[in-house]
CSV table of C-alpha atoms in Angstrom, one decimal:
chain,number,residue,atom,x,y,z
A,1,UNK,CA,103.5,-192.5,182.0
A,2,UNK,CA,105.3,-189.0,182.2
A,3,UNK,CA,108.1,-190.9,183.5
A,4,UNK,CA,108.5,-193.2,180.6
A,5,UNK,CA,108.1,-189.9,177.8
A,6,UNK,CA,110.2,-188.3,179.7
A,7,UNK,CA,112.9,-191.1,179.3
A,8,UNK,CA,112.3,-191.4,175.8
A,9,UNK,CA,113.0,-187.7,175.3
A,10,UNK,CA,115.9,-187.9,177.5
A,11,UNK,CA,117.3,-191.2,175.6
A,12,UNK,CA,116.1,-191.0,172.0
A,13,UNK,CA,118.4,-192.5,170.0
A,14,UNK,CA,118.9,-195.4,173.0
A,15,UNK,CA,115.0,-195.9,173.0
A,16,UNK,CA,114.5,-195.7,169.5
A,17,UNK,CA,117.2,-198.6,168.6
A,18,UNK,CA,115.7,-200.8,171.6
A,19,UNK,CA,112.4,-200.8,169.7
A,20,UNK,CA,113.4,-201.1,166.5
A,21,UNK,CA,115.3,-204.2,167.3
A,22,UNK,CA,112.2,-205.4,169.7
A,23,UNK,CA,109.9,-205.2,166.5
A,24,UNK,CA,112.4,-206.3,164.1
A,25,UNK,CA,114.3,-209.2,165.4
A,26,UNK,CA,111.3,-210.2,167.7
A,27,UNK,CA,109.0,-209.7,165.2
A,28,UNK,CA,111.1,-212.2,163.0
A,29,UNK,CA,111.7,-214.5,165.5
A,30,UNK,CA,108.1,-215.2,166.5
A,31,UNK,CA,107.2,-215.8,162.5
A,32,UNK,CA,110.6,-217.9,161.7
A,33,UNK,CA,111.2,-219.1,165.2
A,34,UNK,CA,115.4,-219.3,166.0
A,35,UNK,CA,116.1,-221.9,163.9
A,36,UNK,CA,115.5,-219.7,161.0
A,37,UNK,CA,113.3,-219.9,157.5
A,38,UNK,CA,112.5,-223.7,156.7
A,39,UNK,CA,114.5,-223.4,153.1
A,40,UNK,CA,113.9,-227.3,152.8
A,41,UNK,CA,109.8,-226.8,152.8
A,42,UNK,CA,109.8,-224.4,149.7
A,43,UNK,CA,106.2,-223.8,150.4
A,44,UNK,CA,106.5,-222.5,153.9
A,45,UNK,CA,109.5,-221.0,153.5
A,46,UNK,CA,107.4,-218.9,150.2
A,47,UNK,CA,104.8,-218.4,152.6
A,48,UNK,CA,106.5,-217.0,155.8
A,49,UNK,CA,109.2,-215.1,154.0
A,50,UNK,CA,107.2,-212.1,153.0
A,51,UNK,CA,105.9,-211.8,156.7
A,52,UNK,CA,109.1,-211.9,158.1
A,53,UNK,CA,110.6,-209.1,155.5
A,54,UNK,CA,107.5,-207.1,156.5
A,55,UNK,CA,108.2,-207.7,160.2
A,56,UNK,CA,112.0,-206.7,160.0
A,57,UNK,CA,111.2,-203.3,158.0
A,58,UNK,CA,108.7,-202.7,160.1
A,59,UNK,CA,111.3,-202.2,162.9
A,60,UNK,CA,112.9,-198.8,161.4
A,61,UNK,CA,109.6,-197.3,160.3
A,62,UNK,CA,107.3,-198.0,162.9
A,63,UNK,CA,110.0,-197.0,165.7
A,64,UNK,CA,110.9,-193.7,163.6
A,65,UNK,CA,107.6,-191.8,163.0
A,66,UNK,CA,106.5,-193.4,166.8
A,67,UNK,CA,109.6,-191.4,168.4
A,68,UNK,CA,109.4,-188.9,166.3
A,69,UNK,CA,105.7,-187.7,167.9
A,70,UNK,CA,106.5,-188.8,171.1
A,71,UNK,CA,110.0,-187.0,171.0
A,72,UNK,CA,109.2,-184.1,168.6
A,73,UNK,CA,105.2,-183.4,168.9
A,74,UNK,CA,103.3,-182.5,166.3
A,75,UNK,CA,105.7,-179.6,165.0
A,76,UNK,CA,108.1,-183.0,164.5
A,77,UNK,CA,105.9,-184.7,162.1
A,78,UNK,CA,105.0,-181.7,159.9
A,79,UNK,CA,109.0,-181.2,159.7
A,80,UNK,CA,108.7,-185.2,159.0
A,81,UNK,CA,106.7,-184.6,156.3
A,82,UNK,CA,108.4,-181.5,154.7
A,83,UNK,CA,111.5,-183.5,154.7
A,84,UNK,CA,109.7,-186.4,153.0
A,85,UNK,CA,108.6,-184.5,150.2
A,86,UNK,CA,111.7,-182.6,149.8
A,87,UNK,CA,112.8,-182.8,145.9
A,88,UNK,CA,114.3,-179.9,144.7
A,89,UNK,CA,117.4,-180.2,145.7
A,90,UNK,CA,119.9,-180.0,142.6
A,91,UNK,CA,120.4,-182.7,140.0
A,92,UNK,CA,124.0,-183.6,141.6
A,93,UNK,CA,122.2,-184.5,144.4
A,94,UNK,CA,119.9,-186.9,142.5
A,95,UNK,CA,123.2,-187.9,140.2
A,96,UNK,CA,124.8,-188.8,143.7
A,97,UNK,CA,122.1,-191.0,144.9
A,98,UNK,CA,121.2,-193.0,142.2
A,99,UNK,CA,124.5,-193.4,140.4
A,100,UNK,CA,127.1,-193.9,143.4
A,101,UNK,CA,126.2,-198.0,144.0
A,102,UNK,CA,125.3,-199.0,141.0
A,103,UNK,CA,128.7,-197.6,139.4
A,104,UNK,CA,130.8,-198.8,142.3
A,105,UNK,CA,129.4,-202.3,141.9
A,106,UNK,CA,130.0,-202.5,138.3
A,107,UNK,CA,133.5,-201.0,138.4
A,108,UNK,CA,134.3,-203.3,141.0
A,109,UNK,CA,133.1,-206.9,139.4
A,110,UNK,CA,134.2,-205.9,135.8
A,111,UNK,CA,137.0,-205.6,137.3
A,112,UNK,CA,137.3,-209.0,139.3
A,113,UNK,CA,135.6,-210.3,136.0
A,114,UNK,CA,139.0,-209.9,134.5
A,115,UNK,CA,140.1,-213.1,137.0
A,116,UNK,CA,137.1,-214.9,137.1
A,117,UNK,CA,133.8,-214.8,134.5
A,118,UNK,CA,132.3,-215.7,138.4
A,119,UNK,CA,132.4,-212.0,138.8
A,120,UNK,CA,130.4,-210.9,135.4
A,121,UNK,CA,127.1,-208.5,136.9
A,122,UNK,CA,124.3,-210.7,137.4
A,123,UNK,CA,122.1,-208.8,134.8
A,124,UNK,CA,124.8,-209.5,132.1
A,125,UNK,CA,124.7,-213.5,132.8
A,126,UNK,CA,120.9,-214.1,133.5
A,127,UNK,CA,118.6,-215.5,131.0
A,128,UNK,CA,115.9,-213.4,132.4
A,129,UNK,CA,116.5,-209.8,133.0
A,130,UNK,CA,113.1,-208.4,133.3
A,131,UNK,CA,112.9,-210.6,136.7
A,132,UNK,CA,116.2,-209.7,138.2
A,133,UNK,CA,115.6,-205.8,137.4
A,134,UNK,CA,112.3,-206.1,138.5
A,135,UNK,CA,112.7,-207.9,141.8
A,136,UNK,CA,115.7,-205.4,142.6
A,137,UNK,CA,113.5,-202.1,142.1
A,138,UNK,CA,110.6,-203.3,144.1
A,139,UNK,CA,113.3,-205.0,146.7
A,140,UNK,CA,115.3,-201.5,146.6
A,141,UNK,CA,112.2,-199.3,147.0
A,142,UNK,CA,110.7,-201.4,149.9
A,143,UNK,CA,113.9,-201.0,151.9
A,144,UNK,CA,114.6,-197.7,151.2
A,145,UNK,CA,111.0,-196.4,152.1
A,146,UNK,CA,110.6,-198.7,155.3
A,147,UNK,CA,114.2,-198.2,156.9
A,148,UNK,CA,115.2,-194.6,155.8
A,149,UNK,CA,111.9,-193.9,157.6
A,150,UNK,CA,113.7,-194.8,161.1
A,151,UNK,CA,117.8,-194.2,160.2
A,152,UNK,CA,117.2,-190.9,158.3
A,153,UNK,CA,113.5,-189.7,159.1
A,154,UNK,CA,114.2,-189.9,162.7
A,155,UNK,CA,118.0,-191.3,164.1
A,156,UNK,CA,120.2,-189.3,162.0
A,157,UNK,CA,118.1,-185.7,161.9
A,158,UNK,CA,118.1,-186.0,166.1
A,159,UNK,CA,122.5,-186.5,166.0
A,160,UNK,CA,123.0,-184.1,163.4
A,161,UNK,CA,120.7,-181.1,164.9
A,162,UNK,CA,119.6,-182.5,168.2
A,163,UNK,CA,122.9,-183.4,169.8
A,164,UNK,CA,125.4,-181.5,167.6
A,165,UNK,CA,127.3,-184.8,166.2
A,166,UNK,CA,129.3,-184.6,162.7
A,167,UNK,CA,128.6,-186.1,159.6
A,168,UNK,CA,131.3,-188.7,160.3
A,169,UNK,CA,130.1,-189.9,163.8
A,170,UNK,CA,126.9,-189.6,162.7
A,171,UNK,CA,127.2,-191.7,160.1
A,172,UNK,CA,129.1,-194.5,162.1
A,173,UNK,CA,126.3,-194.3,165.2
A,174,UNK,CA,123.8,-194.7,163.1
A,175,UNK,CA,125.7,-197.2,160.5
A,176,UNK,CA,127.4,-199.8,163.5
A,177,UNK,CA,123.2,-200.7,165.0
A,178,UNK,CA,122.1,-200.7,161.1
A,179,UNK,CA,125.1,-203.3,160.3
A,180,UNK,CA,124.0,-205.3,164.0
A,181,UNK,CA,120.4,-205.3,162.8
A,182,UNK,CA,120.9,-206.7,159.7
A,183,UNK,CA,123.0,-209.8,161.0
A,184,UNK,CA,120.2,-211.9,162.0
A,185,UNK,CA,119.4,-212.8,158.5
A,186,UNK,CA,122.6,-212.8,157.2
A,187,UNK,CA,123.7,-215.0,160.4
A,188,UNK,CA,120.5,-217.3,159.1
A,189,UNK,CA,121.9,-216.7,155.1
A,190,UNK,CA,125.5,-217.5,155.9
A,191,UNK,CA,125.0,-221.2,156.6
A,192,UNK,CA,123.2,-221.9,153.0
A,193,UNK,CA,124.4,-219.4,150.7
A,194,UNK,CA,127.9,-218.0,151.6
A,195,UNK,CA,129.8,-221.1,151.7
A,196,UNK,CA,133.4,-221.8,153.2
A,197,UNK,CA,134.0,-219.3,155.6
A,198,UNK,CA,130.6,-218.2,155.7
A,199,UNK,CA,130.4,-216.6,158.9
A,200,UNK,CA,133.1,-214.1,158.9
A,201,UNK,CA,132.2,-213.2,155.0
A,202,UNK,CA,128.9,-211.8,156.4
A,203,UNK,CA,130.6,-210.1,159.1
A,204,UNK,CA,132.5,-208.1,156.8
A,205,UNK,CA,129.8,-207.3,154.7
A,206,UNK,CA,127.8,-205.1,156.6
A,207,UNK,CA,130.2,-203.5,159.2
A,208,UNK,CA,132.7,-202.5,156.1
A,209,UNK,CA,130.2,-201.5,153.4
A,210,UNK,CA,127.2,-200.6,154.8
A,211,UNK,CA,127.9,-198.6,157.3
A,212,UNK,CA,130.6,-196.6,154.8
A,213,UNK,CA,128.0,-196.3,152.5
A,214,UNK,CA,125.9,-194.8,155.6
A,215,UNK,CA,128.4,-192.0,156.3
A,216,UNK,CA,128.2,-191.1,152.8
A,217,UNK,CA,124.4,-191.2,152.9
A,218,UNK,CA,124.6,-188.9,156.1
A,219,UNK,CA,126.6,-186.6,154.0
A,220,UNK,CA,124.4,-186.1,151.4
A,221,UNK,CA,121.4,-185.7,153.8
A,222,UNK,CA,123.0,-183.1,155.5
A,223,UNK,CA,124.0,-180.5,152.5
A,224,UNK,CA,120.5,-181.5,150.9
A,225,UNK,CA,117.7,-182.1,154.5
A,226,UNK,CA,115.7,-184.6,151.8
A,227,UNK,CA,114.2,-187.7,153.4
A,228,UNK,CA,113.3,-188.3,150.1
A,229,UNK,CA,117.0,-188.4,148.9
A,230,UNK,CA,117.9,-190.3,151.0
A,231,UNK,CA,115.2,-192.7,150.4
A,232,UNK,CA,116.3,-192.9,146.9
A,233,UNK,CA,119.9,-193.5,148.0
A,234,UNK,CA,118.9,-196.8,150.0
A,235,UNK,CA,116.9,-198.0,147.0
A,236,UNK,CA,119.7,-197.6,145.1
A,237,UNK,CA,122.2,-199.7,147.1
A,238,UNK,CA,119.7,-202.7,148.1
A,239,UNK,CA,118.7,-202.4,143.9
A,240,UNK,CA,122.4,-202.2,142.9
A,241,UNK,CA,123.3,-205.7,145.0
A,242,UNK,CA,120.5,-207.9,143.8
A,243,UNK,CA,120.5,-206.5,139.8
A,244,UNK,CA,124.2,-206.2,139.9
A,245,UNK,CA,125.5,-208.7,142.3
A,246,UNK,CA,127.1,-211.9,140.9
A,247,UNK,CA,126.8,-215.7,142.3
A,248,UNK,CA,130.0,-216.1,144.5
A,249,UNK,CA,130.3,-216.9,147.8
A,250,UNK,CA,132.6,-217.5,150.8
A,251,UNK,CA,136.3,-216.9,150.3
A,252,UNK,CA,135.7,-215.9,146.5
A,253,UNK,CA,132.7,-213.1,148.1
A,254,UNK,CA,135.4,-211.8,150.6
């Protein structure tokens, strides 16, 4: 047993991703199986679909206030906690966590909008709003809560402080295993929903935008030590792409 803690300590970031992926992706597999969610049984597929969300964002959370006691002790979660329920932290901060996604989405497809009406924000072409802003803040705040417990509450705080690493490579460390763990459902997505040239679509997705977005989300944790901000800064983005983000698919979405 000492041997194992002793391990973890010496391989933090290496043990934490192992289990987050172990929970997550296993935890997914076992509910959906490898084929993926049965999309033509609409209700199974309504029925196992919140249990596998809840098993992949369990992942991050469970594996970052776990290594966090077993790497930090006790003095580790109170700091947990401080961080957590840091707020006051200047109205720029808030301004650059809230505003950043949802302004570069908009900017970008008003833009494309001027070559295709494919490109108009989905809350401008939806007949029912309250639904699609609805389904994006509870979407936004369940994966900002659940993974920003694990990438930020415990992954990012050990490079920056722990093992001396920039902003920059902190951001990429931490962004490249985010991008990998979110492939299993886009891999699963890309077949039904992305169209022609599905596959590499998805790729770029999350190994071009999310983990640039996460070096930007490192830097803003680091002048500010907010969990919380952070927090917000996730909800943000994952709100931004479902309230904001407009029907296209395959060569069109690259």
């Amino acid at each position: 047993m000492k041997s194992i803690k002793a391990f973890f300590k010496g391989h933090p970031l290496l043990s934490f991703y192992a289990l987050v992926f172990a929970i997550s992706w296993g935890g997914v597999l076992i509910v959906a199986g490898p084929g993926g969610l049965p999309a033509a049984n609409k209700g199974q597929y309504e029925t196992l679909l919140p249990i596998a969300i809840l098993a992949m964002v369990a992942g991050p959370s469970v594996a970052g206030i776990l290594f966090t006691g077993l790497v930090y002790g006790r003095a580790g979660f109170r700091e947990f906690g401080s961080r957590l329920i840091r707020w006051r932290v200047g109205a720029r901060w808030y301004a650059a966590s809230l505003l950043t996604a949802p302004l570069a989405f908009t900017a970008v497809y008003l833009v494309l909008s001027l070559t295709s009406s494919e490109f108009l924000p989905k809350i401008l072409t939806t007949g029912d709003k309250a639904s699609v802003l609805l389904m994006g803040i509870f979407a936004g705040l369940t994966a900002g809560i659940f993974e920003e417990l694990g990438w930020t509450g415990f992954a990012v705080p050990t490079l920056l402080r722990r093992m001396r690493y920039g902003v920059l490579a902190t951001g990429l460390i931490v962004g490249v295993p985010g991008a990998v763990w979110h492939l299993l459902v886009a891999f699963w997505a890309s077949g039904t929903i992305a169209g022609e040239f599905a596959l590499a679509s998805y790729l770029l997705d999350p190994f071009l935008f999310l983990v640039g977005y996460r070096v930007l989300m490192v830097w803003v944790y680091d002048r500010t030590g907010s969990l919380l901000v952070a927090i917000l800064m996730h909800a943000s983005l994952t709100a931004s792409s479902l309230i904001l983000g407009p029907g296209v698919a395959g060569v069109h979405l690259m």
